[in-house]
Amino acid sequence: MTSAAPHQSILDKPFVLDLFAGPGGLDVAGHALDIPSLGIEWDRSACLTRYAAGLDTLHADVSAVRRDAFESLPPEINVLAGGPPCQTYSVAGKGAGRKALDEVKKYIERLMAGDSDEAIDKDLKSLSDPRTAMVLEPLRYAIQATRSPNRDRRPYDVIVLEQVPAVEALWDHYAKVLKEMGLPDGTKYKVVVDVLDTETYGVPQTRSRAVLIARREGLGEPSLPAPTHRAYEAKEWNRKADQAPSQVHQPTLDDEDTARATEERRETGDRDLEPWKSMGEVLADPVGTHPGRRTPFLVRSNYGSSGIPGRRGVRTDRQPAATVTGRISRFVVFEHLNARVVREGARFTMNEAGMLQSFPPDYPWSGTAQAQQVGNAVPPVFGAHLLSAALGLPTPDPDVLRKPWQPATEEQRAKLRSHGCGDAGTCTAKCPRPEDQAPARSSARPREKASAK
C-alpha cells in the first residue's frame, strides 16, 4: 500500500524521538518538514557532527536512557523512530543471523505479554552478541511510554522503523504483535511493512531498506510512501567485475542507447515517474563549497555492485551510486580524458559522499570515522518520504535538501553539547565510553558485507 493525495496531517504537532540517531539523517529530514526531533546517539563523533549541524542530541546509550532517564524526555514526543544496529542479522554465513531472528521474536512476544524488564534483561545477557538485543529497544520504548506516571505522556501515535532487508522478518513480527496483541496496556496499532528501494524516492544510490510504519488505532490506516522516481535497472548497466580501469571506455553512445531502450520497455504506469537520479546529476554543479564534478567519471566500489558481496562493481556518473557504506572513502574514481582514456581522479570527499546519501551540501561532518558516519546514516530524502507518509503529509520537496546546510554557531554548539553531554566543551562521566561498547569496534564489522544503517 502506498500513500496517495490528498494529504492531511494526522498530528497537530509531531515531535520525533530518533533512537540510534547517527549523524542526523532522519533529523535532517524532520528539519526539511519543519518537524522537531530529539536524537539519542552513542557514538561521540556522530554526536559532534550533530552538534555542528545544530541538532538536538543526547550523547547516551539508548538502553540506559530508557532505564534511567526516560521521564526526562519531553512528554510531548509523539513519534518514535529509529534504525537499530543490524550487523547480527546478516543472513549470510552459517545461520547465526537466522538464529538471532528467531531468538528476538520470542523476546518480542514476552515484552508484549508484560514480562518485567528485570527478567528480560537477565535473559538477554545470554545472547552471544549484545547488539542483537538493540532491535528490541523501539518496542521497549513504546511499552515504557504506557507505563509513565506523567499524565502528559501517552503511547506514541506513530512509529517509523527502518533497517537492512534482512530485518524485514522482525518488522513483520513487530507488526503482528502490535496489531493483534497490542502493548501491555491494550494500545494497538495499524501497521504496514515492506522493503523499499531508495532510488525510487530520489536518492542517488541503490539502497534497499526494510521499513515499518505504524499508527495508533484511531489515527487511520498507515501507508508506505509512493515512489516518485523509477527503479534502477541493474541488468542494463552491470559491467564485468574484474575489468581493469584502462580497459573501461567511455560509454556515452552505448549507455544513451541502452537507457533509451530501457525507457521504451517500461510499463505505462512508470512513465509518470521521474528518472532515477545519477551521481553525475547530483555532483556536477558547484553548490556551496562543492566545486562541482563535471568531468565524466567511473566509480569502482571497494565491496561490490548492487549490494551483492564478493563482486566489485563499476558504475558511470550516469548511474546512481552503489550502496554508500563506511567504505565510500575507498571507492576509486576514474575520470575520462577522452572516449578511450581514463585516469584515476580524486576520490569522493566527505561532502560528496554525504550528497550521494542525499545530505545537503556542506553538511558539517565532524570527529573521526566520518565515512562510517555517512554510510550508517538514513538518507535524508528517503527519511523525509517515510515521515511524510507516516504523518499524512504531502510528498516532500527534495529541493529543500539541495541547498547548502547552515552549520550551528559556536554558541549554539556549546548549548547543544551542554544538553547532550553535560558540558559545553567536552564529554562527561554520563557520556558512553567507547571501551564499554561490546563487542569492540575492531570485531564489529561482519565479514559477509558492510553494514549500512
PDB file of C-alpha atoms in Angstrom, residues 285-388:
ATOM      1  CA  ASP A 285      27.216  21.664 -10.497  1.00  0.00           C
ATOM      2  CA  PRO A 286      29.015  23.856  -7.942  1.00  0.00           C
ATOM      3  CA  VAL A 287      26.978  24.393  -4.785  1.00  0.00           C
ATOM      4  CA  GLY A 288      28.208  25.841  -1.511  1.00  0.00           C
ATOM      5  CA  THR A 289      31.843  24.825  -1.106  1.00  0.00           C
ATOM      6  CA  HIS A 290      31.405  21.900  -3.526  1.00  0.00           C
ATOM      7  CA  PRO A 291      33.329  22.884  -6.695  1.00  0.00           C
ATOM      8  CA  GLY A 292      31.314  20.629  -8.979  1.00  0.00           C
ATOM      9  CA  ARG A 293      32.406  17.450 -10.737  1.00  0.00           C
ATOM     10  CA  ARG A 294      31.594  17.935 -14.416  1.00  0.00           C
ATOM     11  CA  THR A 295      34.170  15.584 -15.964  1.00  0.00           C
ATOM     12  CA  PRO A 296      32.517  12.238 -16.814  1.00  0.00           C
ATOM     13  CA  PHE A 297      33.698   9.576 -14.391  1.00  0.00           C
ATOM     14  CA  LEU A 298      33.551   5.918 -13.439  1.00  0.00           C
ATOM     15  CA  VAL A 299      33.437   4.624  -9.869  1.00  0.00           C
ATOM     16  CA  ARG A 300      34.819   1.262  -8.828  1.00  0.00           C
ATOM     17  CA  SER A 301      33.410   0.260  -5.486  1.00  0.00           C
ATOM     18  CA  ASN A 302      35.537  -1.455  -2.871  1.00  0.00           C
ATOM     19  CA  TYR A 303      32.971  -4.084  -1.906  1.00  0.00           C
ATOM     20  CA  GLY A 304      30.588  -4.992  -4.682  1.00  0.00           C
ATOM     21  CA  SER A 305      27.855  -3.935  -7.045  1.00  0.00           C
ATOM     22  CA  SER A 306      24.107  -3.645  -6.467  1.00  0.00           C
ATOM     23  CA  GLY A 307      24.538  -4.861  -2.897  1.00  0.00           C
ATOM     24  CA  ILE A 308      25.998  -8.222  -3.972  1.00  0.00           C
ATOM     25  CA  PRO A 309      29.018  -9.076  -1.766  1.00  0.00           C
ATOM     26  CA  GLY A 310      32.135 -10.515  -3.320  1.00  0.00           C
ATOM     27  CA  ARG A 311      31.846  -8.720  -6.655  1.00  0.00           C
ATOM     28  CA  ARG A 312      33.487  -5.420  -7.362  1.00  0.00           C
ATOM     29  CA  GLY A 313      31.346  -3.159  -9.472  1.00  0.00           C
ATOM     30  CA  VAL A 314      31.957  -0.267 -11.830  1.00  0.00           C
ATOM     31  CA  ARG A 315      29.339   2.416 -12.374  1.00  0.00           C
ATOM     32  CA  THR A 316      29.356   5.536 -14.501  1.00  0.00           C
ATOM     33  CA  ASP A 317      28.378   9.046 -13.498  1.00  0.00           C
ATOM     34  CA  ARG A 318      25.103   8.408 -15.354  1.00  0.00           C
ATOM     35  CA  GLN A 319      24.105   5.757 -12.799  1.00  0.00           C
ATOM     36  CA  PRO A 320      23.150   6.018  -9.148  1.00  0.00           C
ATOM     37  CA  ALA A 321      25.897   5.168  -6.685  1.00  0.00           C
ATOM     38  CA  ALA A 322      26.192   1.686  -5.262  1.00  0.00           C
ATOM     39  CA  THR A 323      25.007   1.492  -1.654  1.00  0.00           C
ATOM     40  CA  VAL A 324      27.003   4.059   0.305  1.00  0.00           C
ATOM     41  CA  THR A 325      28.633   2.407   3.314  1.00  0.00           C
ATOM     42  CA  GLY A 326      31.577   3.209   5.550  1.00  0.00           C
ATOM     43  CA  ARG A 327      33.822   2.170   2.661  1.00  0.00           C
ATOM     44  CA  ILE A 328      32.778   5.092   0.468  1.00  0.00           C
ATOM     45  CA  SER A 329      36.181   6.729   1.035  1.00  0.00           C
ATOM     46  CA  ARG A 330      37.830   3.713  -0.640  1.00  0.00           C
ATOM     47  CA  PHE A 331      35.809   3.962  -3.855  1.00  0.00           C
ATOM     48  CA  VAL A 332      38.171   4.618  -6.762  1.00  0.00           C
ATOM     49  CA  VAL A 333      37.058   7.363  -9.148  1.00  0.00           C
ATOM     50  CA  PHE A 334      38.309   7.405 -12.749  1.00  0.00           C
ATOM     51  CA  GLU A 335      37.886  10.478 -14.931  1.00  0.00           C
ATOM     52  CA  HIS A 336      37.538  10.382 -18.721  1.00  0.00           C
ATOM     53  CA  LEU A 337      40.157  12.333 -20.687  1.00  0.00           C
ATOM     54  CA  ASN A 338      38.514  11.303 -23.946  1.00  0.00           C
ATOM     55  CA  ALA A 339      36.420   8.458 -25.313  1.00  0.00           C
ATOM     56  CA  ARG A 340      39.137   5.844 -24.713  1.00  0.00           C
ATOM     57  CA  VAL A 341      41.458   7.121 -21.994  1.00  0.00           C
ATOM     58  CA  VAL A 342      40.730   7.375 -18.298  1.00  0.00           C
ATOM     59  CA  ARG A 343      42.883   8.365 -15.355  1.00  0.00           C
ATOM     60  CA  GLU A 344      42.445   7.944 -11.633  1.00  0.00           C
ATOM     61  CA  GLY A 345      40.904  11.116 -10.241  1.00  0.00           C
ATOM     62  CA  ALA A 346      40.213  12.497  -6.793  1.00  0.00           C
ATOM     63  CA  ARG A 347      38.187  10.193  -4.584  1.00  0.00           C
ATOM     64  CA  PHE A 348      34.900  11.377  -3.179  1.00  0.00           C
ATOM     65  CA  THR A 349      35.170  13.990  -0.466  1.00  0.00           C
ATOM     66  CA  MET A 350      33.023  13.583   2.631  1.00  0.00           C
ATOM     67  CA  ASN A 351      30.869  16.417   1.308  1.00  0.00           C
ATOM     68  CA  GLU A 352      30.311  14.491  -1.937  1.00  0.00           C
ATOM     69  CA  ALA A 353      29.732  11.220  -0.075  1.00  0.00           C
ATOM     70  CA  GLY A 354      27.082  12.959   2.009  1.00  0.00           C
ATOM     71  CA  MET A 355      25.443  14.346  -1.126  1.00  0.00           C
ATOM     72  CA  LEU A 356      25.251  10.813  -2.543  1.00  0.00           C
ATOM     73  CA  GLN A 357      23.373   9.929   0.646  1.00  0.00           C
ATOM     74  CA  SER A 358      21.107  12.951  -0.132  1.00  0.00           C
ATOM     75  CA  PHE A 359      22.500  15.077   2.716  1.00  0.00           C
ATOM     76  CA  PRO A 360      22.582  18.789   1.926  1.00  0.00           C
ATOM     77  CA  PRO A 361      25.880  20.172   0.578  1.00  0.00           C
ATOM     78  CA  ASP A 362      28.249  21.432   3.278  1.00  0.00           C
ATOM     79  CA  TYR A 363      26.773  19.248   5.986  1.00  0.00           C
ATOM     80  CA  PRO A 364      29.331  19.641   8.822  1.00  0.00           C
ATOM     81  CA  TRP A 365      30.824  16.139   9.134  1.00  0.00           C
ATOM     82  CA  SER A 366      32.937  16.177  12.299  1.00  0.00           C
ATOM     83  CA  GLY A 367      35.046  13.958  14.513  1.00  0.00           C
ATOM     84  CA  THR A 368      36.608  10.710  13.337  1.00  0.00           C
ATOM     85  CA  ALA A 369      35.337   7.850  11.151  1.00  0.00           C
ATOM     86  CA  GLN A 370      33.392  10.300   9.018  1.00  0.00           C
ATOM     87  CA  ALA A 371      32.996   7.827   6.148  1.00  0.00           C
ATOM     88  CA  GLN A 372      31.394   5.374   8.573  1.00  0.00           C
ATOM     89  CA  GLN A 373      29.049   8.111   9.777  1.00  0.00           C
ATOM     90  CA  VAL A 374      27.995   8.820   6.204  1.00  0.00           C
ATOM     91  CA  GLY A 375      27.465   5.145   5.413  1.00  0.00           C
ATOM     92  CA  ASN A 376      25.464   4.435   8.569  1.00  0.00           C
ATOM     93  CA  ALA A 377      23.070   7.346   8.131  1.00  0.00           C
ATOM     94  CA  VAL A 378      19.474   7.266   6.969  1.00  0.00           C
ATOM     95  CA  PRO A 379      19.361   9.079   3.583  1.00  0.00           C
ATOM     96  CA  PRO A 380      17.521  12.310   4.488  1.00  0.00           C
ATOM     97  CA  VAL A 381      15.417  12.418   1.311  1.00  0.00           C
ATOM     98  CA  PHE A 382      14.245   8.860   1.989  1.00  0.00           C
ATOM     99  CA  GLY A 383      13.620   9.752   5.632  1.00  0.00           C
ATOM    100  CA  ALA A 384      11.500  12.723   4.560  1.00  0.00           C
ATOM    101  CA  HIS A 385       9.336  10.427   2.441  1.00  0.00           C
ATOM    102  CA  LEU A 386       8.931   7.993   5.354  1.00  0.00           C
ATOM    103  CA  LEU A 387       7.945  10.705   7.830  1.00  0.00           C
ATOM    104  CA  SER A 388       5.596  12.349   5.325  1.00  0.00           C
TER     105      SER A 388
END
